[in-house]
Amino acid sequence: MRVACYSDEGSSLLRACRPARALATLAVLAALVAGCTASGSGDVDRTAATGGTLRVANANEYGDQDPHDYNGDWFIAPMVFETLVKYGQGGRLEPGLATSWQVAADGLTIDFELRTGVKFHDDTPFDEQAAKWNLDRWVGKESHSWLAASKIIKAVEVPGPMKLRLRLERAYDPLLQELTFTRPPGFMSPKAVDASGKFTKAIGTGPWRLEQITTTAASLVRNDGYWGAKPKIDRVEFSVRKDSQTRVSALRAGEVDMLGGSYLAPISPTEAVTLGKDERVTVLHGDPDITVMLGFNLNGIAGDKAIREAVRYALDRETLTKVLYAGQAKAATTLFAPGIPDAGAPQSLPFDPDQARRILDAAGWRQEGKGRVKDGKQLVLSLRIPSTAAVGWQDSRLSAQAVASALGEVGITVNIVAVDEATFYDDLHAGKYDLAFMETYGAPYDPSGFVVGFLTGDRKDPGLWKTDEVERLIDGALYARDAATRAKNYQDAWAVLNREAAFVPIAYRPRVWAVGPAVKGFQVPHTEYDFDLSTVTLQR
Amino acid sequence: MNGLLVRWTRRSARLAAELALVLGITSLLAFGLIALAPGDAATRLAQQRAGHPGVTEDQVASARRELGMEGSIPERYVRWLGHAVQGDLGKSARTGRPVLTELAERVPVTLSLAGLAAVVALPLGMLVGALAVMLPWRPARRGLRLTGLLAVSLPTFWVSYLLVVVLTEQLGLLPTSADGGLAGYVMPVVVLALPAVGLLSRVVAVSLREALAQPYVRAAQARGTPTVSIVVRDALPNVAGAVLNTIGLIVGGMLTGALVVETVFAHNGIGDYFVQAVNFRDLMAIQACVLCFALAFTATNRLADRLHGRIDPRVSSG
Amino acid sequence: MTASGAGRRRRTVICALPLLGFVMAGALAPVIAPYDPIANDLMASLARPSMEHLLGTDQLGRDQLSRLLYGAQASLILAAAVLAVSVTVGVVIGAAGGFLGGWPDRVALWLMDVTLTLPSLIVALAILGVRGHGSANLVLALSLTGWPPFARLARGRFVSLRRSAYFDALQVLGASRFRILFQHALPALAAPVLVYASIEIGFIVLSLAFLSFLGLGIPPPEPEWGQMLIDARPYLDSALWLALPPGLAIAAVVLASNLLAEQFATDNLPLVRLGMPRRRARMNGSTAGPYRVEELAVAFAGRKVVDGIDYRVAPGRALAIVGESGSGKTLSTLAPLGLIDATARVSGRAVLGQVDLLGGGPAIQEAVRGRRVGVVLQDARGALNPVRTVGALLDDAVRHAGVVPRGRERARSLELLKMVGLPEPESQVSAYPHTLSGGMCQRVMIALALAGEPEILIADEPTSALDVTTQAQIHALLADLRESIGMGLILISHDIAAAARIADDIAVCYAGRIVEVGPAADVVSRPDHPYTRGLLDAVPSPKAVPGTRFRTLPPAEPARRKVSACAFAPRCAHATKRCHVEEPPLQPVTPGHTSACWVRPTVARPIGYDGA
C-alpha cells in the first residue's frame, strides 16, 4: 500500500462557505478544483505523454442513460452530463453550467447566470431555452418526488438571455446542494429525444462524449470542445465485471487500470489489503465519510429502549471495526462522519457487556439458559440481510454473524434472516425486521439526503427513527435560513437520537480506490457522483 | 417423395405444437410464481430512484404504472402473452431497455461459451471414456476413470477460483474475461467443459462396457469381425444412445455452470442476466429468460430423441 | 464369469469409506468438535493452523475444524431430509404406478420422464427464489427433482411382483393386496434404495455448495462447506488453510458417491477385451485332420472351472458335449477361440490343422474365428445386433470372411439365408432382428456362422429357447448342413437325448471335466457314469409308464471342489470312500467308450428303477 491517507481536516467547508446572512453569491473559479484534494496517487508526472485509453471495471450494468431517469450508470452520467452547480471538496459549491447564482433574501427565488459558449456534444448550443427544457422535463414529476427540489421548485423562468430563474414554494437552502446531483438535475441536448419526448441518446456538455454503450460495456471519448479543464487521456472504456474478486484479479493482471468507489467497482476491506500487498497496484483511501450502523424497527420488540441500549453496550465497535474492515475504517460514535456538514461532536459509547446485562435485567428480561425472557416472551431480534454476495464494504453475512455472536453474549438472541435482494428491500420497506444494517450516503447527499430518507416522512417504512420530535427538528434544520439555526436543530436531533439509543453506529468507512501501474495523477473523487479524470495521465 | 413431404410437415406441425404448449405452460408457471413471490419490481424501481428503501405509496404506484404492472395477475399474463406472440417481450424494469435488445446482447455470449465448451467436451469426453475401457494398461484405465469422476465431483465455482488465482494472479498467463479476446474464453470454457467431460466419459465408459458385454458383441467376435468394425457397428450405437440420453443433463449442467462462470469470469451472458432479473423481480426479463431456457431444453431434447431414433430402430418403432 | 467378488467388495468398501466418514463426522460433530462453530473470538481472527486450532480460524476467529465438522452435520441433516422426502414420494408414485398399472402407471411414468428432463438446479433456484430461503425450502427444492430414481426402482419392483405367479398364488391364498405389498415388495426395496440414497448424497452436497454460491444455501451462521469455500475466497493467496479443507471434503464425499454409483452400474458386467486393431494373421494350415483339444484348463481368479478336458472332432463328424449348466461345456469350446472373459487364464492345446490356437496368442484365434471355426452362440436373439438389419449383418460377415469378391456379398448373403431355410430371404434381408421369430433368429445365426465356410461349427444350445417343432427343424438343419458341407460339428447341449439324435459321439461334462465319452449310441444305451445315467433319467421317455416319477439328480451343491476326489461324489448314490479321496481317471468301458468312475455301477449292478 503505497499511499493511504485519511483526511482529518474536517471538511466543514460547506458551512464555512455558506454566508451567515440570507444572500449568498458565489463565484468561484473552476481552477480551484485541482490542488485542494485530500489524497492523490503521488506526484503528477508532468512530462507524461497524454492520450491513451483508460480501462475501468464496473460492477453494475448500464441501463438507459437518460439523465432524468435512474437506469443509467452512476459514473458515466457525470462524465457526460453536467449540472448548474458542482459539489467541491468538503461540500463547497462550485460553478458548473452556471457561472454564478444568487438566492433572494426571502429564499423564494434563485437566479442563475448561465455559462456562455458551451455546446452539447451534438453542437446544439447550451442556452436558457435548453436549460429550461431540461428542468421542465423532471421538475414536479412524480417519479422524482424523493428529491425535495422536484417538489419545491414551483416554476422555471427565463428572465433574459443566458439567465435562468427558479421560483420556490418555500425557502430551502439544501436545494443548491441537490442541484449538484447528476440525476435528475443533469443537462442533456434537447435533440437527444425523439418526437414523443422519449430519450434516444446520451448527449451532454461534459468532458466526455459517449461513443458506444451496451448493458455491459461502454466507451467514452474526450470532448475536445469542452469548456473546462480537458482530460489528458483520449478514451475511457468501461466493462462490467460483477464479481468483486474477479475485478481484483483483473486489476492485478493488468486487464483494467482502475477500480473503486462505493458504486463503480467496490473494493472490500480484505481485497484492499490484498491489493496493497501487490506492488503493481496503488491503493487510495478517501475520507471515511460513510457511517455503517445498525438500525432498529421501533414497531417491533426493539421499541423497548432497554434492548436498544443493551445492544449499544454489547458491541465492541473498536474490535468489530478492526476485524470486519481490516483496520481501514474507524469506530463510529455519531450518525455522520466528522467530515460531513453538521456532523456534531463525538459521543461516548463504551463497550460494556456487563452494563448491557444490567440494563436488560433491570428491564425485566430475565436470563434463561442462553437467552432472555420477559413475561413469557423470548428476547429474539430478527436481523434481515440480503443473501447475495458481499458488495464492497458491506459483507452483511459476516457482519451479521459477528453482531449475533456479540449480542448472544449478553443473552440477546439474534435470528439472522438471509433473503434475496428483492425480498430484502421489500422487507425493509414493509418493516419486516428488528435489526438491519444501514449506511449513510456520504457526500454529496449528507446530511440532508439521509435525514430526509431515514428520519422523516409519512411512509410506512420504519426508516431509522421517525418521531414527531425528531421530524420537527430535522425540518427546522432543512428549512433553516441561517447556519446557526440549522446547526442547532441538527445537534438537538442528534441529541434525541442519542438519548433514545435510536441506532448503533459501528464504523466510518472510506471510499477506496485502486489503480494500476500506468495510471498517474488520479485523485479520489470528492463524491460518489463525480468522476473527474482531468488530472489523470497514462504511462504504459 | 410426396409422402415424405407430408410426413415432414406433420412432424414439424407436431413439434411446433409441442413447443407452443411447453412455452405456454412454462411461461404461465413462471409468471404466476414470480408475481406471487415476495418482492416487487415497482417498489424496487421506486427505491432505486429514491436511493433508500423508504418510498411512498405514490412513488410505488407511479413506478407500477410505468412498468405496466397494473391489474390482476391473470390480466397481466394475458396482456404479456398478447404482446409476446407479436414479438414484443416488454421492457426491463431494472434497466429500462427492451428485453429483446438485452437478450440479443446476452444470448450470443452464453451460446458461444456453451458451444465452445460442447465442442471441447464432446470429443474429449468420448475419447476419455473409450480409452478408460479400451486401454490395455490397467493403471491407465483406472486413472482415466478417476479423472472422469473427479471432474464431476468438484464445485465449479471453486475450480474457477483456483484457476483465476493460479493462472491469472500468480502466473499472469490468462485474462479473466472476454475482454482478453479468445484467451479470455479459455478458463470459462475449461470450467464449463470439465463436468461435461467427466459425465460424458463415464457415460461412454459404462455404456461401452455394457455394449461390449452384449451377446451380439461376442457373436461378432466369434464371427471374426475386426475390432474396429465391432466398436463402430456394434458398440457405438449403444454408446451414442446413452450419450444422447444425457444431452438434457449436459445442457442443464451447462446452464447452471454458466451461472457460475459468467459471474466469475465476467462474461455477461444470459445466466447472469437471469439471476439479476430474479433479484429485481424483473418480470419481463425473467419471462424472456424462461422462454429461452424452455426453448433450448425442448429443442435439444427433441433433437436428441430424433437422432436416437435414427440410430436405434427400436426407439422409433417402440 | 465375472471378476472376483472379493475384490469388488473390497473396492466398494473403500469407495464407501469417505461417505462413512462424512456420516460419522456429521453425527458426532457435537461430541468431537473442539469449539462452538459459531462462537466468535475476534482476537483470534485469521489464526494459522496450530495445536489450539488444528485447521486455523476464519475472519471472525471461529475454529475451522469445528466448522468443518458441523458443516458435515448440516449437509447430512439436509441430505437425510431430502432423501426422506424423495424416497417417500418416489416409492409412493413408483409403487402406485407399478402396482396399479394402466393409466396411473402411464401418469407415473410421464411424471418421471418430465421431471428427469428438468435441470434440477435451475428448478431449485426458482423454488428458492419464489418461496424464500431457509432449510425447509431447500429440502423442497432439492426433493422436487430427486424422487424419480426411487420411483423407478419401486415401479420396477412392483411391476415384476404384479406379473409374477407368486403374486397370483398369494392372492389365491387369500392375502390382501396391500398386505402383499407391504410384506413382500417393500422390504425387498430397502437394499436398492439404500444404495441409491448413498449415491444421491454426493449430488446433494454438491448442489448445496452451488446454491451457497448463489446465496441460497443454508442461512448463516450455521456452517456449510460451500459457503466456507466462498468465505475463504479472498484469502486464497494469503490464508490457504481456509480454502482447502472444505473443498477437499466436498470432493471426497462427492467422488465417493460417484464411485459407488459406478461400481453398482457396472457390477455384473463381464470384462470384454477386444483385440487391438491389427492386420489379420494369415493361416494356411492344412485343412485335413481333426480338431483336437487337449488338457484344456480354464481358471478364474485361481479357481479352475475347466480342468483337463480333451475332445476331438474329425471333418464331417459331430460331437455333442452335454452337461448341466455350469458344467464347463461352453467354456471348454469357447476358450480355445478366445471368446471368454478377459480375466480367465486358459492353458492346454487346441490344434486345428497344424496350428495350436492356444499357443499363438490372440492373433491366431482371431484369424481362425469365423473363417475356420464358426460359432452359434446361445440365445440367438441376443446375439443379433438389434440396430442392424439381417442383410447388413450377413454382408459384413461375408465380407470379413473374404470368401467372395467385393460387391458380391449380398448375393452370397441371400444364398446363405436360403441354405438355412429362411422363408422369403429377399424380403427378410431388410428386417431388424426384433421383428423375427426365435426360430428365424436361430437360422440367421447359423447363416452368419456359415458365412466363412468353416471347417468346424460350434453350436451352443442352438434350440434351448425354442418350441419343440422348431427345435426339431433346427436339429434337422444342422444335421443336413454337416452332411452337405462336410464340416465338423460341436453341439453343446444339456439335453442328452436330443444330442444323441444328431451327434456321432457324446462327451459328458461335469464340473469342468469330461466324465464319460463315447459313440452316441453307446453312451445313451449303456451309460456307465452315474451322472450320465442321471442325465438320461431326467429325460421323459415316451415309453415310461404313466405315473412314473422321474428320477432327478439331487441338487448340485455349491461345493468347493476337493482337489483329489470325484467331483460328482457328493451327489452320487453309489459313492464310496475312495470316491471322496481320489479322482477317477477315464477308463475304457467298451472300445471308444470311456468313463471316469471308481464304482462302475454298470458293471457292479444296474442302477435305475431300483425302488429307492
Short mmCIF file of C-alpha atoms in Angstrom, two decimals, chain A residues 61-62 214-216, chain B residues 23 80 84 87-92 94-112 255 262 268-275 277 282-296:
data_model
loop_
_atom_site.label_atom_id
_atom_site.label_comp_id
_atom_site.label_asym_id
_atom_site.label_seq_id
_atom_site.Cartn_x
_atom_site.Cartn_y
_atom_site.Cartn_z
CA GLU A 61 -24.83 -2.78 -15.70
CA TYR A 62 -25.78 0.17 -17.75
CA THR A 214 -24.45 -1.82 -24.26
CA THR A 215 -25.66 -3.10 -20.91
CA THR A 216 -22.24 -4.46 -20.15
CA LEU B 23 -43.56 -22.47 -23.79
CA TRP B 80 -47.96 -10.10 -21.64
CA ALA B 84 -45.22 -11.73 -26.64
CA GLY B 87 -42.63 -10.48 -30.67
CA ASP B 88 -42.72 -7.76 -28.04
CA LEU B 89 -41.24 -9.04 -24.81
CA GLY B 90 -41.54 -5.74 -22.97
CA LYS B 91 -39.06 -3.52 -21.19
CA SER B 92 -36.77 -4.48 -18.36
CA ARG B 94 -34.20 -2.86 -13.97
CA THR B 95 -32.55 -1.18 -16.94
CA GLY B 96 -35.48 0.39 -18.79
CA ARG B 97 -34.31 -1.13 -22.05
CA PRO B 98 -36.29 -3.51 -24.29
CA VAL B 99 -35.78 -7.08 -23.13
CA LEU B 100 -35.22 -8.28 -26.69
CA THR B 101 -32.29 -5.88 -27.13
CA GLU B 102 -30.76 -7.14 -23.93
CA LEU B 103 -31.28 -10.78 -24.89
CA ALA B 104 -29.66 -10.11 -28.24
CA GLU B 105 -26.59 -8.89 -26.38
CA ARG B 106 -26.51 -11.75 -23.91
CA VAL B 107 -27.66 -14.92 -25.60
CA PRO B 108 -24.68 -14.98 -28.00
CA VAL B 109 -22.31 -14.73 -25.03
CA THR B 110 -23.77 -17.78 -23.35
CA LEU B 111 -24.15 -19.64 -26.61
CA SER B 112 -20.53 -19.09 -27.54
CA LEU B 255 -26.77 -23.69 -17.86
CA GLU B 262 -20.45 -15.84 -16.28
CA ASN B 268 -22.12 -11.17 -19.25
CA GLY B 269 -24.44 -13.81 -20.59
CA ILE B 270 -27.97 -14.92 -20.01
CA GLY B 271 -27.28 -16.98 -16.88
CA ASP B 272 -26.09 -13.92 -15.05
CA TYR B 273 -28.91 -11.85 -16.56
CA PHE B 274 -31.41 -14.34 -15.19
CA VAL B 275 -30.00 -14.19 -11.65
CA ALA B 277 -33.61 -10.39 -13.11
CA ASP B 282 -37.82 -8.04 -13.27
CA LEU B 283 -40.75 -9.99 -14.62
CA MET B 284 -40.32 -9.20 -18.30
CA ALA B 285 -36.69 -10.24 -18.21
CA ILE B 286 -37.44 -13.36 -16.21
CA GLN B 287 -40.14 -14.38 -18.66
CA ALA B 288 -37.79 -13.91 -21.59
CA CYS B 289 -35.09 -16.00 -19.90
CA VAL B 290 -37.55 -18.75 -19.03
CA LEU B 291 -38.70 -18.85 -22.64
CA CYS B 292 -35.10 -19.13 -23.80
CA PHE B 293 -34.35 -21.95 -21.37
CA ALA B 294 -37.51 -23.87 -22.21
CA LEU B 295 -36.81 -23.47 -25.91
CA ALA B 296 -33.23 -24.64 -25.54
#
